[in-house]
Amino acid sequence: MGLWISPSGEDQPSAPLDSRSEPSLSHVERYLKQAHEYIRNGRFVVLDGDPEDESNTRNKNRSFMTTYGLMDVNRQKRFLLSVDPQDFCHVKRTNDGRGLYVFCVERELQKPLCSPETIAVYVKHDFKPGVSTRNIIVSLHPIEHSIYLPFRD
């Protein structure tokens, strides 16, 4: 069980190097249920950077959302609510100990005046159910590196 997704299509190992500390599927289901509740109620924000600051890493979120028509909050909401527990990749720990949940979502998206294309999108949540006042989407852009989805076949 598990699937690698790569931006360039190269072959990957059958499993990640160490997945012992990752949450179970049922834990991810509970987490995502709560995250989706916040999103449904409009209690979320996608960080999109400062267009004047080229060094701001969130500018890739803005660029992706602009390119694929996701600057509209309702479109963001529909996209984020489409994230499924099987799209889970891993939890990334921050220096201050927070756990950021990372998902990789493959969706058909379309640039204006172009044919639809399937894009693998990296979605990273900074959200702590029961503590956070809103769900902060730290990353929303095409994947840049190979990523492992442990709950996919």
Tab-separated table of C-alpha atoms in Angstrom:
chain	number	residue	atom	x	y	z
A	1	MET	CA	0.000	0.000	0.000
A	2	GLY	CA	1.178	3.518	-0.746
A	3	LEU	CA	1.961	5.526	-3.852
A	4	TRP	CA	4.749	7.893	-4.920
A	5	ILE	CA	3.870	10.954	-6.984
A	6	SER	CA	6.657	12.721	-8.815
A	7	PRO	CA	6.598	16.036	-10.689
A	8	SER	CA	8.868	14.543	-13.359
A	9	GLY	CA	7.540	10.962	-13.449
A	10	GLU	CA	10.744	9.215	-12.313
A	11	ASP	CA	10.557	5.853	-10.524
A	12	GLN	CA	10.512	5.893	-6.730
A	13	PRO	CA	11.066	3.324	-3.981
A	14	SER	CA	8.055	1.321	-2.841
A	15	ALA	CA	7.925	2.975	0.613
A	16	PRO	CA	9.331	6.052	2.345
A	17	LEU	CA	12.475	5.685	4.430
A	18	ASP	CA	10.668	6.045	7.783
A	19	SER	CA	6.904	6.240	8.244
A	20	ARG	CA	6.661	4.891	11.815
A	21	SER	CA	5.716	8.219	13.399
A	22	GLU	CA	2.975	9.134	10.930
A	23	PRO	CA	-0.678	9.192	12.025
A	24	SER	CA	-3.114	6.411	11.165
A	25	LEU	CA	-5.750	6.766	8.452
A	26	SER	CA	-8.485	7.129	11.108
A	27	HIS	CA	-6.519	9.955	12.765
A	28	VAL	CA	-6.165	11.747	9.404
A	29	GLU	CA	-9.903	11.256	8.758
A	30	ARG	CA	-10.744	12.923	12.098
A	31	TYR	CA	-8.267	15.754	11.451
A	32	LEU	CA	-9.614	16.418	7.967
A	33	LYS	CA	-13.231	16.308	9.167
A	34	GLN	CA	-12.462	19.137	11.595
A	35	ALA	CA	-10.360	21.056	9.042
A	36	HIS	CA	-13.203	20.799	6.505
A	37	GLU	CA	-15.673	22.127	9.068
A	38	TYR	CA	-13.575	25.285	9.449
A	39	ILE	CA	-13.259	25.622	5.662
A	40	ARG	CA	-17.019	25.130	5.120
A	41	ASN	CA	-17.677	27.890	7.670
A	42	GLY	CA	-15.254	30.269	5.930
A	43	ARG	CA	-12.747	30.106	8.795
A	44	PHE	CA	-9.663	29.612	6.618
A	45	VAL	CA	-7.082	31.642	4.746
A	46	VAL	CA	-4.623	30.689	2.019
A	47	LEU	CA	-1.356	32.560	2.501
A	48	ASP	CA	-0.555	34.177	-0.826
A	49	GLY	CA	2.548	36.268	-0.244
A	50	ASP	CA	3.509	39.775	-1.160
A	51	PRO	CA	3.784	40.359	-4.920
A	52	GLU	CA	6.336	43.118	-4.233
A	53	ASP	CA	8.658	40.745	-2.322
A	54	GLU	CA	10.210	38.206	-4.706
A	55	SER	CA	11.847	36.333	-1.803
A	56	ASN	CA	8.492	35.565	-0.151
A	57	THR	CA	7.961	31.814	-0.487
A	58	ARG	CA	4.165	32.218	-0.444
A	59	ASN	CA	4.279	33.981	-3.812
A	60	LYS	CA	4.180	30.542	-5.476
A	61	ASN	CA	0.755	30.077	-3.833
A	62	ARG	CA	-0.407	33.365	-5.373
A	63	SER	CA	1.042	32.479	-8.775
A	64	PHE	CA	-0.643	29.054	-8.789
A	65	MET	CA	-4.009	30.428	-7.650
A	66	THR	CA	-3.904	33.243	-10.209
A	67	THR	CA	-2.942	30.882	-13.050
A	68	TYR	CA	-5.750	28.402	-12.301
A	69	GLY	CA	-8.494	30.806	-11.188
A	70	LEU	CA	-8.314	30.015	-7.476
A	71	MET	CA	-8.042	33.570	-6.103
A	72	ASP	CA	-11.801	33.516	-5.473
A	73	VAL	CA	-12.545	32.340	-1.919
A	74	ASN	CA	-15.461	30.122	-3.022
A	75	ARG	CA	-13.239	28.329	-5.554
A	76	GLN	CA	-10.564	27.907	-2.886
A	77	LYS	CA	-13.194	26.479	-0.568
A	78	ARG	CA	-14.403	23.939	-3.175
A	79	PHE	CA	-10.828	22.902	-3.933
A	80	LEU	CA	-9.848	22.533	-0.255
A	81	LEU	CA	-13.023	20.590	0.564
A	82	SER	CA	-12.093	18.101	-2.168
A	83	VAL	CA	-9.018	16.984	-0.186
A	84	ASP	CA	-9.507	13.374	0.891
A	85	PRO	CA	-7.778	11.388	3.690
A	86	GLN	CA	-6.122	9.227	0.999
A	87	ASP	CA	-4.395	12.421	-0.238
A	88	PHE	CA	-2.434	12.597	3.052
A	89	CYS	CA	1.380	12.566	2.767
A	90	HIS	CA	2.949	13.322	6.147
A	91	VAL	CA	3.109	15.679	9.105
A	92	LYS	CA	5.883	18.263	8.904
A	93	ARG	CA	7.179	19.424	12.292
A	94	THR	CA	8.083	23.089	12.686
A	95	ASN	CA	10.901	24.433	14.871
A	96	ASP	CA	8.333	25.390	17.527
A	97	GLY	CA	6.797	21.878	17.532
A	98	ARG	CA	3.631	22.480	15.503
A	99	GLY	CA	2.519	19.706	13.168
A	100	LEU	CA	1.671	20.862	9.643
A	101	TYR	CA	-0.438	18.301	7.777
A	102	VAL	CA	0.654	17.836	4.163
A	103	PHE	CA	-1.569	16.473	1.393
A	104	CYS	CA	-0.990	15.912	-2.320
A	105	VAL	CA	-4.123	16.358	-4.390
A	106	GLU	CA	-4.298	15.401	-8.067
A	107	ARG	CA	-6.974	17.488	-9.768
A	108	GLU	CA	-7.906	18.520	-13.270
A	109	LEU	CA	-7.432	22.279	-13.519
A	110	GLN	CA	-7.583	24.695	-16.401
A	111	LYS	CA	-5.738	27.868	-17.338
A	112	PRO	CA	-7.825	30.436	-19.227
A	113	LEU	CA	-8.175	29.537	-22.920
A	114	CYS	CA	-6.318	26.220	-22.450
A	115	SER	CA	-7.264	22.572	-22.224
A	116	PRO	CA	-7.677	21.063	-18.743
A	117	GLU	CA	-4.602	19.384	-17.280
A	118	THR	CA	-4.070	17.123	-14.285
A	119	ILE	CA	-1.945	18.834	-11.659
A	120	ALA	CA	-0.490	17.314	-8.469
A	121	VAL	CA	-0.988	20.034	-5.856
A	122	TYR	CA	0.844	20.330	-2.526
A	123	VAL	CA	-1.542	21.428	0.260
A	124	LYS	CA	-0.125	22.161	3.722
A	125	HIS	CA	-2.385	23.018	6.686
A	126	ASP	CA	-1.295	24.905	9.821
A	127	PHE	CA	-4.337	23.973	11.899
A	128	LYS	CA	-4.792	22.575	15.379
A	129	PRO	CA	-8.388	21.370	15.920
A	130	GLY	CA	-9.946	22.795	19.063
A	131	VAL	CA	-7.201	25.404	19.473
A	132	SER	CA	-6.960	27.302	16.169
A	133	THR	CA	-9.422	30.066	15.353
A	134	ARG	CA	-9.013	29.375	11.644
A	135	ASN	CA	-7.411	26.878	9.284
A	136	ILE	CA	-4.331	28.443	7.709
A	137	ILE	CA	-3.315	26.966	4.367
A	138	VAL	CA	0.432	27.563	4.270
A	139	SER	CA	1.064	25.965	0.885
A	140	LEU	CA	-1.148	25.539	-2.171
A	141	HIS	CA	0.921	25.018	-5.327
A	142	PRO	CA	2.113	22.257	-7.697
A	143	ILE	CA	4.422	19.709	-6.087
A	144	GLU	CA	8.109	20.408	-6.574
A	145	HIS	CA	9.564	17.119	-5.287
A	146	SER	CA	8.495	13.486	-5.201
A	147	ILE	CA	6.001	12.812	-2.446
A	148	TYR	CA	4.660	9.616	-0.847
A	149	LEU	CA	0.983	8.981	-0.115
A	150	PRO	CA	0.838	6.132	2.427
A	151	PHE	CA	-2.914	5.476	2.191
A	152	ARG	CA	-3.178	5.200	-1.603
A	153	ASP	CA	-2.953	2.025	-3.668
